[in-house]
Tab-separated table of C-alpha atoms in Angstrom:
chain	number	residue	atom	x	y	z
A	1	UNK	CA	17.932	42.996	47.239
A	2	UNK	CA	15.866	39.658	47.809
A	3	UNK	CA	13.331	41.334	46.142
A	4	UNK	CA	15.532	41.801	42.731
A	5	UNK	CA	16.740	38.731	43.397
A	6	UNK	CA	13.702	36.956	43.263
A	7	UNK	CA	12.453	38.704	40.234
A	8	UNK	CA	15.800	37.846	38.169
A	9	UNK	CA	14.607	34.203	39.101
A	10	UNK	CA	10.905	34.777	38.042
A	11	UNK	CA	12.106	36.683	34.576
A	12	UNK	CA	14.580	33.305	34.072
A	13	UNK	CA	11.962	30.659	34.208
A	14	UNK	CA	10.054	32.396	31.965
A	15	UNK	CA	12.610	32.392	29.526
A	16	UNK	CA	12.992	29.518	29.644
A	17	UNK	CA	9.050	28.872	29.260
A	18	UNK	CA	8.942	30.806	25.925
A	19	UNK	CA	11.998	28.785	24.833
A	20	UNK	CA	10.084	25.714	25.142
A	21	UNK	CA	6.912	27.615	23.823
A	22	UNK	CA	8.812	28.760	20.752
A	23	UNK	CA	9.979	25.030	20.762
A	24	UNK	CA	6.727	23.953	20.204
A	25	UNK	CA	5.302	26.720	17.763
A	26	UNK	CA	8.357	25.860	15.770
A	27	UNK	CA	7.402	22.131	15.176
A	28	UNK	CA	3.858	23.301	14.177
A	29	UNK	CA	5.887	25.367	11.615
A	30	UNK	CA	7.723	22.188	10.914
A	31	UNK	CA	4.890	20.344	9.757
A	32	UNK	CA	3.090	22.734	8.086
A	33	UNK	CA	6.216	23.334	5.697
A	34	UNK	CA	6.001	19.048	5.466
A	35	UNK	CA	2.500	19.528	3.875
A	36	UNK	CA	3.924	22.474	1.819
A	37	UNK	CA	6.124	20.191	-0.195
A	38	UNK	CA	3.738	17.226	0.222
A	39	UNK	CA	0.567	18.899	-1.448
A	40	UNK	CA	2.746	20.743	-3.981
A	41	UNK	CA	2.334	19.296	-7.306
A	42	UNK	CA	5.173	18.403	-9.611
A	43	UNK	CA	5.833	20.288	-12.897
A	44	UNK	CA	6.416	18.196	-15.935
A	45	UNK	CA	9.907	17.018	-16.464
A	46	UNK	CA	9.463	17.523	-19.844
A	47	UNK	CA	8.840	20.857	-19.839
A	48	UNK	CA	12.539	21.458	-17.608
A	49	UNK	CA	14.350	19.432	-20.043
A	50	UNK	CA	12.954	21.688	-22.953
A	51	UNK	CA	14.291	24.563	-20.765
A	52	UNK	CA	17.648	23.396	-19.934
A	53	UNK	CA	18.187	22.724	-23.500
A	54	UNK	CA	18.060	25.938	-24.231
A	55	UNK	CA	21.985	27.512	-24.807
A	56	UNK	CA	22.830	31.198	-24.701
A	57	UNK	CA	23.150	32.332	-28.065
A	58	UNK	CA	24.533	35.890	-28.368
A	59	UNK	CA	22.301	39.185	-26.608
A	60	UNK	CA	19.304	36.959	-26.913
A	61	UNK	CA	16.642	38.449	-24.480
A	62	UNK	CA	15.756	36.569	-20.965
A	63	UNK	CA	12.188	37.067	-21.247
A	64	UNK	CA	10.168	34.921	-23.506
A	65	UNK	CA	6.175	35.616	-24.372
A	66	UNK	CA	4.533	32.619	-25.727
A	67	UNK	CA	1.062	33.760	-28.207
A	68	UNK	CA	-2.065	31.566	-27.728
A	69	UNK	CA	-4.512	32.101	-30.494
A	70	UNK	CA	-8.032	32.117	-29.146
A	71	UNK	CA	-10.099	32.748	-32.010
A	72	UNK	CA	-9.342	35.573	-33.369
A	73	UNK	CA	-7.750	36.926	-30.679
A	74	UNK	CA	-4.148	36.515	-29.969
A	75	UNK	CA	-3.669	36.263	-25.932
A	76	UNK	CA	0.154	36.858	-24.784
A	77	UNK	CA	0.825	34.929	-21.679
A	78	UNK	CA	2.735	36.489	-18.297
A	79	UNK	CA	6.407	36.450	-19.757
A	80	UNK	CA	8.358	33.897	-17.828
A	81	UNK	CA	11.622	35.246	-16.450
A	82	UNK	CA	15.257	33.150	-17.174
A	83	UNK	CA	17.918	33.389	-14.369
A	84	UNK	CA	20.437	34.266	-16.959
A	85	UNK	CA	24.230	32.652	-16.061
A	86	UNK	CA	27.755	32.813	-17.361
A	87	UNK	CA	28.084	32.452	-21.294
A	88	UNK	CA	27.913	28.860	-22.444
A	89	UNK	CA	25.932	27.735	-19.719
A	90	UNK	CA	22.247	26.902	-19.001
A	91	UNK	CA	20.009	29.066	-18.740
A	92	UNK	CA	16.601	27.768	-16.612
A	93	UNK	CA	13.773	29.108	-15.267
A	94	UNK	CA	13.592	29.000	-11.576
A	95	UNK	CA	10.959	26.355	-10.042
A	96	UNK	CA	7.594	27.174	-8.915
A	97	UNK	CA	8.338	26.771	-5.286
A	98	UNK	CA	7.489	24.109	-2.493
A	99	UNK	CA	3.989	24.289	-3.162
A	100	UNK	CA	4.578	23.318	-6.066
A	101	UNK	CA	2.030	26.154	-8.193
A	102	UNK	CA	-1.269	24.714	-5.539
A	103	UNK	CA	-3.530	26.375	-4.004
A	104	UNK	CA	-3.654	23.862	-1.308
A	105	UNK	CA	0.280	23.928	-0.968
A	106	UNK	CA	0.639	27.543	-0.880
A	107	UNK	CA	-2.224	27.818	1.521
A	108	UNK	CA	0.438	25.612	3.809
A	109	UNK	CA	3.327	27.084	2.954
A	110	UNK	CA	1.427	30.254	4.442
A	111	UNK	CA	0.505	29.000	7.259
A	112	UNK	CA	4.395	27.573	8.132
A	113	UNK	CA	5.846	30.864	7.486
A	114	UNK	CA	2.884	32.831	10.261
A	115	UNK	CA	3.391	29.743	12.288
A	116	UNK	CA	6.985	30.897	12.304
A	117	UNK	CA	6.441	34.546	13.121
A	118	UNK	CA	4.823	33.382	15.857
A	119	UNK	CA	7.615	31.568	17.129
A	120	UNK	CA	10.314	33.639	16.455
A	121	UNK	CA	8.477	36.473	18.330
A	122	UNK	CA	7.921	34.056	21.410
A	123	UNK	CA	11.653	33.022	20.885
A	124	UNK	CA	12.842	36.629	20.935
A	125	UNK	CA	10.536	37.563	24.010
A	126	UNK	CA	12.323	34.678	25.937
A	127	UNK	CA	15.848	36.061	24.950
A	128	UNK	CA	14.964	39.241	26.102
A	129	UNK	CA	13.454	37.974	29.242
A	130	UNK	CA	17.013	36.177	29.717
A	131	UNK	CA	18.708	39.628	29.089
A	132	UNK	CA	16.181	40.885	31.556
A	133	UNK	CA	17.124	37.836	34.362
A	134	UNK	CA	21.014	38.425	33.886
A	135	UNK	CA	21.251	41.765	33.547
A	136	UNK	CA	23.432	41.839	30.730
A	137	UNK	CA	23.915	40.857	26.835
A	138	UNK	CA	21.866	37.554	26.937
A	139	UNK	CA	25.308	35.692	25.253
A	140	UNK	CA	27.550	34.968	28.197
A	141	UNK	CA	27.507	30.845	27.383
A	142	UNK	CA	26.606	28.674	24.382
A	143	UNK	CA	23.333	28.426	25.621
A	144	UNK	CA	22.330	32.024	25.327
A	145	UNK	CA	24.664	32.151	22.634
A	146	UNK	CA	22.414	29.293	20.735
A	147	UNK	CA	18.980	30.962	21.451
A	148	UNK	CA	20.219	34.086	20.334
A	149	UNK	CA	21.858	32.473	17.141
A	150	UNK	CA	18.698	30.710	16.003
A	151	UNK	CA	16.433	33.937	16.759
A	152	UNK	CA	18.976	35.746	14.530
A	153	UNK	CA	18.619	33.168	11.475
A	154	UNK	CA	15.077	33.217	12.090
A	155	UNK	CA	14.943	36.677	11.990
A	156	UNK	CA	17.354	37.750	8.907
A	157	UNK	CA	14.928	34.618	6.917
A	158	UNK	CA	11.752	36.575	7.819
A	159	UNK	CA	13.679	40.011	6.980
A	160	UNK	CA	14.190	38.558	3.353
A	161	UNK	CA	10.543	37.290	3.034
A	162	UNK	CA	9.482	41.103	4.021
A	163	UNK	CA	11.744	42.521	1.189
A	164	UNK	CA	9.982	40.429	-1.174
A	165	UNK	CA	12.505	37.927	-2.078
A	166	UNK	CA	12.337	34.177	-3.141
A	167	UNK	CA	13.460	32.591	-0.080
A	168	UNK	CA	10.559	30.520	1.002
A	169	UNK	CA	12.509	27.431	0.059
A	170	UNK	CA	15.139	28.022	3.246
A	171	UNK	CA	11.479	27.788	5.363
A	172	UNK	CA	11.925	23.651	5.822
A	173	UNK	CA	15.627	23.162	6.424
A	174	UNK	CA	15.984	26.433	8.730
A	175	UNK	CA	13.054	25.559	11.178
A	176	UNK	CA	14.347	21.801	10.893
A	177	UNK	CA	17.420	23.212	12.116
A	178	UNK	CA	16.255	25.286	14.816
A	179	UNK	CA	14.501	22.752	16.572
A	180	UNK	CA	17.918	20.784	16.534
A	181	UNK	CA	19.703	24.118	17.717
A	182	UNK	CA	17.677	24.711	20.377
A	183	UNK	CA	16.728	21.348	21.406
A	184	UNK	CA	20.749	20.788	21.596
A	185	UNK	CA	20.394	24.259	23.892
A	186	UNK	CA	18.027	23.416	26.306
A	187	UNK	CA	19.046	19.385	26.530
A	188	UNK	CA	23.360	19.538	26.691
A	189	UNK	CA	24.176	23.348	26.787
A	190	UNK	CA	21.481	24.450	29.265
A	191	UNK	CA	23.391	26.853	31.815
A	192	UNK	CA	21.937	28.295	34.572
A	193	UNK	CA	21.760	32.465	34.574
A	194	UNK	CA	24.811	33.562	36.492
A	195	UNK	CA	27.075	37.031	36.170
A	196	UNK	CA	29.893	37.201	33.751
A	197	UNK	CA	33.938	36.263	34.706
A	198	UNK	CA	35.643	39.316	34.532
A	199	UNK	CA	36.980	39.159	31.066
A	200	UNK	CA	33.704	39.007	29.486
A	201	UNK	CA	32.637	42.284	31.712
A	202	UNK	CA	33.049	44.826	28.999
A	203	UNK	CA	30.784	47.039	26.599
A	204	UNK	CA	32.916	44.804	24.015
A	205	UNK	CA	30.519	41.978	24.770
A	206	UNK	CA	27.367	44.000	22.826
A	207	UNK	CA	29.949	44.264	20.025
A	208	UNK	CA	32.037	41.555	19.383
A	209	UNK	CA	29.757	38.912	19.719
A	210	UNK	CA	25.799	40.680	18.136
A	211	UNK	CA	28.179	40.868	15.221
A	212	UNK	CA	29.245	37.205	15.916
A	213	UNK	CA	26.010	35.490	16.098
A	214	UNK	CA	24.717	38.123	13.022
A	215	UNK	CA	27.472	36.965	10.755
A	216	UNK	CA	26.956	33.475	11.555
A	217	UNK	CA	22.971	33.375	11.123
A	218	UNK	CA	23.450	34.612	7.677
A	219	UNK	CA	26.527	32.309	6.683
A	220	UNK	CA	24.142	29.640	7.864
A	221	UNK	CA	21.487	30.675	5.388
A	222	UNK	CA	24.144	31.073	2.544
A	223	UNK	CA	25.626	27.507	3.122
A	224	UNK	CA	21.883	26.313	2.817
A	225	UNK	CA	21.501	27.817	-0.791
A	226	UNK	CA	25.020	26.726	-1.198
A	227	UNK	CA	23.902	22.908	-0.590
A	228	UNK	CA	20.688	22.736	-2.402
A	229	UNK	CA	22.577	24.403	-5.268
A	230	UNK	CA	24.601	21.573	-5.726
A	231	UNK	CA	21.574	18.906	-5.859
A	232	UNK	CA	19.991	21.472	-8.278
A	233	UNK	CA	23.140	21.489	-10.295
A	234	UNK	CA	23.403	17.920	-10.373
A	235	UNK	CA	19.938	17.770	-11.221
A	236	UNK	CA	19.856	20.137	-14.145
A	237	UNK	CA	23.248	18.735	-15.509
A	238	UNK	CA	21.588	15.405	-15.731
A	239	UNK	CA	18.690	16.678	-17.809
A	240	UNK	CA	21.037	18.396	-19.978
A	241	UNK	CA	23.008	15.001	-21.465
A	242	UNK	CA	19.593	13.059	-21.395
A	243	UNK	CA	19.335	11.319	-18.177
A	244	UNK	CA	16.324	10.927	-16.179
A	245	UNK	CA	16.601	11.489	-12.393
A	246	UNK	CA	14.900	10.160	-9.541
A	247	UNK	CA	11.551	10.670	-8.408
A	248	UNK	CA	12.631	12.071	-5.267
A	249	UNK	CA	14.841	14.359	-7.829
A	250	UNK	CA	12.355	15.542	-10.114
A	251	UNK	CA	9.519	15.970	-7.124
A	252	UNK	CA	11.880	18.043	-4.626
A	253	UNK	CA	14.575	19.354	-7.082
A	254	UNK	CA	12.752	21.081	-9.849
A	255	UNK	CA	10.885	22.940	-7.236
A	256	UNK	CA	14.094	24.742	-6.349
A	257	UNK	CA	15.200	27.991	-7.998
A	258	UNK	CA	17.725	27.096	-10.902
A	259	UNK	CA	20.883	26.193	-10.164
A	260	UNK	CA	22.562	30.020	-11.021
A	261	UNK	CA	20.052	31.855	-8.988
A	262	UNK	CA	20.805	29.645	-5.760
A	263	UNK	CA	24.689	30.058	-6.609
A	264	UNK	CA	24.193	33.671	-7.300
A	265	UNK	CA	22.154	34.405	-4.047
A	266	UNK	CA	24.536	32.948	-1.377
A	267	UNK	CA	27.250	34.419	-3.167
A	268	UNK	CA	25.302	37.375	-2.522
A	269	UNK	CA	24.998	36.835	0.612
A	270	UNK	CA	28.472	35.503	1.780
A	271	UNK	CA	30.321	38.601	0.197
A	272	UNK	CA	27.700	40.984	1.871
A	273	UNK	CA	28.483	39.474	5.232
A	274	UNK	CA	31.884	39.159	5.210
A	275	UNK	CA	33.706	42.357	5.828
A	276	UNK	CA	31.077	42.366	9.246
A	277	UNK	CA	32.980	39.172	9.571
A	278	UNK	CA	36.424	41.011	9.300
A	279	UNK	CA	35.513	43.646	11.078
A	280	UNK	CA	33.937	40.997	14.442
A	281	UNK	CA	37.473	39.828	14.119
A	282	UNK	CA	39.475	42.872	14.755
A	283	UNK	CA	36.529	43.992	17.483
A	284	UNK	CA	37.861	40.175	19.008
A	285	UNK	CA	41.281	41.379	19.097
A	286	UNK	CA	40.693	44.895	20.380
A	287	UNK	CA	38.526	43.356	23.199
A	288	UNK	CA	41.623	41.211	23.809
A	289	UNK	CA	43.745	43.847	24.564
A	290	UNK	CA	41.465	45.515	26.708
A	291	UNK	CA	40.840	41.602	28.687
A	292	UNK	CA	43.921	40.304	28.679
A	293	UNK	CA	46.438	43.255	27.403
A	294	UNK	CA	47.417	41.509	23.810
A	295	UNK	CA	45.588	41.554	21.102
A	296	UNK	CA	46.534	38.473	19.819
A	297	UNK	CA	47.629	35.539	21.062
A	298	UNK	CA	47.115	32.340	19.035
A	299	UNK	CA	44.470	31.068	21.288
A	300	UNK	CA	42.397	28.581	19.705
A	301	UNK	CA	39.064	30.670	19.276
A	302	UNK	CA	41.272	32.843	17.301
A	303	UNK	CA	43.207	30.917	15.351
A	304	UNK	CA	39.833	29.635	14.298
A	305	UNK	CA	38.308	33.021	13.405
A	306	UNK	CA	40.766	33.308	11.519
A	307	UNK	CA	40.730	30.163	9.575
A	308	UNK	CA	37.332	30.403	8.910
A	309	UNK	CA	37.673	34.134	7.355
A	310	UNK	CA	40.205	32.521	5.572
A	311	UNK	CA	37.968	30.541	4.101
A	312	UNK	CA	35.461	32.787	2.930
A	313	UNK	CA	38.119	35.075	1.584
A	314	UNK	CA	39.115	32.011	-0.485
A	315	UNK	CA	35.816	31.255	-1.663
A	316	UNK	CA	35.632	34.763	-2.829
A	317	UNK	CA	38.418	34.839	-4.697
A	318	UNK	CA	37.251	31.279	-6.118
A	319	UNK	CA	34.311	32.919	-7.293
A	320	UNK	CA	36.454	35.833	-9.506
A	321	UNK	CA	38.950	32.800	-10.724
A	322	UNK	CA	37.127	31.733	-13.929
A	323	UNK	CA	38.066	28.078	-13.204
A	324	UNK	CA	36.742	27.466	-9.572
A	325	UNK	CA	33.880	29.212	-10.226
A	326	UNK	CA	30.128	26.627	-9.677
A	327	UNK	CA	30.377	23.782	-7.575
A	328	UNK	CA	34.329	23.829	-6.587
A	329	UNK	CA	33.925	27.418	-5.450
A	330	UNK	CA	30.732	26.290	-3.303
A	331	UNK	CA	32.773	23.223	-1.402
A	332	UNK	CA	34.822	25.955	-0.724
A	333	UNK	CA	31.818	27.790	0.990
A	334	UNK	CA	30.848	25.052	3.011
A	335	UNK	CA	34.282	24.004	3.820
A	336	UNK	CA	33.873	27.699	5.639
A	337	UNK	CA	30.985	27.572	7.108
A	338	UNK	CA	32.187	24.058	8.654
A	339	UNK	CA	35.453	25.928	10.285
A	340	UNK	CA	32.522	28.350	11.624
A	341	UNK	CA	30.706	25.424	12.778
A	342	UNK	CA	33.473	24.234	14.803
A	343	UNK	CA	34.791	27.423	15.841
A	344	UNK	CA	31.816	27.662	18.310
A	345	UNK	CA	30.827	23.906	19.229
A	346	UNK	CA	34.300	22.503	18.346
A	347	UNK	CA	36.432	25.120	20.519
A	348	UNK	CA	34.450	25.483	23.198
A	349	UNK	CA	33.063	21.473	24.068
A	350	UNK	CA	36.639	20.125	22.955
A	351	UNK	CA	39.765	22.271	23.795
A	352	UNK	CA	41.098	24.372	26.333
A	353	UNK	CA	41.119	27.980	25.715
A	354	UNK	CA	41.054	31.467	27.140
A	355	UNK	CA	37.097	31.094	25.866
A	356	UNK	CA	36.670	28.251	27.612
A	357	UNK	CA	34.247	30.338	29.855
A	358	UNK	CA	31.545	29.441	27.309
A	359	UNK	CA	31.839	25.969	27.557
A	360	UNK	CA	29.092	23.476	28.704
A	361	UNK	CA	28.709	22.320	32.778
């Protein structure tokens, strides 16, 4: 027994070690994405404003050739491909990316995204090591709960690079944001590994909350696209009636994918993810009865699941009402993801609840 013991000790310090370890593999990653967007070169304003110009006229095709006559040979370049949107609005072509079109800045922007591999697979092999330690789901208290989280988001970002899509742009805010997660983790919501009160002791646990922290992690990377898309959209719309923007603006924005494919991915991605939501919800309230013997009981953890659903059933809806459709529909989004937000840190740090188990010592 001293024995087991002793090794549950040995197998939490190093968690904790490859916390800190991912910690610092995740700066590394940090920077690297910094010289991504550094080194990438600017496209010509010019050549955006010509785009967003450009008003759908009828079945007009999305893919344009252009014809370069070199000598007597006619050479077609690569067709360029136009996020097309709702009728009478812009259509523009999606930016080239944080690097910008370099070699140089895609050579960093590779190395940020294997610099966070590495890290998420040292941050996952500390998670399990904590699962290990405890002897249980490694979410028992908002620090496991926050390691997890952030090796989820991680995780479901790297899943998307893998199926090929354009998501290298989430690279820079989502490891800025893990390093605040878990720095916030290992600083204020550090909890020593301990066994779980009794109402947390139940096969429940696995469910309600992987399906918690899953939903979460990939609301967090919707609200991201949600946010840049209304820069972009700003951006673009100020083109359009003949402004000129910043130079901050035309160096960061216009390396963004147009305004409807950001809008059209993290709608994507919010209605995917939400009847998981609904369904952690009523896994909540069957756990409840089992716990407690109600299923609901207006305790503040779920009045705010409930809220936030709310909200995310209202942004969907927004999004099939033809006039809250663009920007209003995504305040709604992040108006969500905010009730999610303080659903966990908000609940548990500030009021007194039946979940109050998961709160900070």
């Amino acid at each position: 027994m001293i024995l087991a013991a002793t090794t549950n000790e040995s197998l939490a310090k190093m968690s904790d070690l490859l916390i800190y370890s991912s910690m610092a593999v995740y700066t590394l990653a940090f920077f690297a994405h910094i010289a991504e967007w550094v080194l990438g070169s600017r496209s010509k304003v010019g050549r955006t404003a010509a785009a967003l110009t450009q008003r759908a006229a009828g079945p007009t095709s999305a893919v344009t050739v252009q014809v370069k006559q070199a000598g007597s040979t006619a050479v077609l370049d690569k067709p360029k491909i136009v996020t097309r949107s709702a009728a009478g609005t812009r259509d523009v072509p999606d930016g080239p990316g944080a690097a910008g079109g370099t070699v140089k800045g895609d050579l960093y922007g590779r190395i940020a995204v294997s610099l966070t591999v590495l890290a998420f697979a040292v941050e996952a092999a500390g998670v399990v090591s904590r699962a290990l330690a405890v002897q249980r789901a490694p979410w028992g208290n908002m620090y496991e709960f926050s390691t997890t989280f952030s090796t989820v988001a991680v995780g479901t970002y790297l899943a998307f690079l893998l199926a090929k899509k354009n998501v290298r742009w989430i690279g820079l805010p989502l490891v800025t944001t893990v390093l605040l997660d878990l720095g916030l983790a290992t600083t204020w919501l550090k909890t020593p590994s301990d066994q779980l009160v009794p109402a947390l002791d139940s096969y429940w646990l696995w469910i309600h909350v992987s399906t918690a922290i899953f939903c979460g992690a990939v609301f967090y990377l919707a609200a991201v696209a949600t946010a840049l898309y209304l820069f972009r959209d700003s951006y673009e719309s100020k083109l359009a009636s003949g402004g000129t923007p910043s130079a901050f603006a035309r160096s960061v924005l216009e390396r963004l994918p147009s305004a409807a494919s950001l809008d059209k991915f993290s709608y994507r991605v919010n209605a995917a993810v939400f009847p998981l939501w609904t369904f952690t919800i009523i896994a909540g309230a069957i756990w409840a009865g089992d716990a407690w013997g109600r299923y609901w009981g207006w305790d503040a953890k779920e009045v705010w699941s409930f809220i936030t659903w709310v909200g995310y059933a209202a942004y969907l809806h927004a999004r099939a009402t033809a006039g809250w459709k663009g920007r209003k529909a995504a305040y709604i989004a992040l108006i969500a993801f905010g009730c999610f937000l303080f659903n966990y840190y908000g609940v548990n740090i500030f009021v007194t609840s039946k979940h109050s188990y998961a709160g900070v010592e």
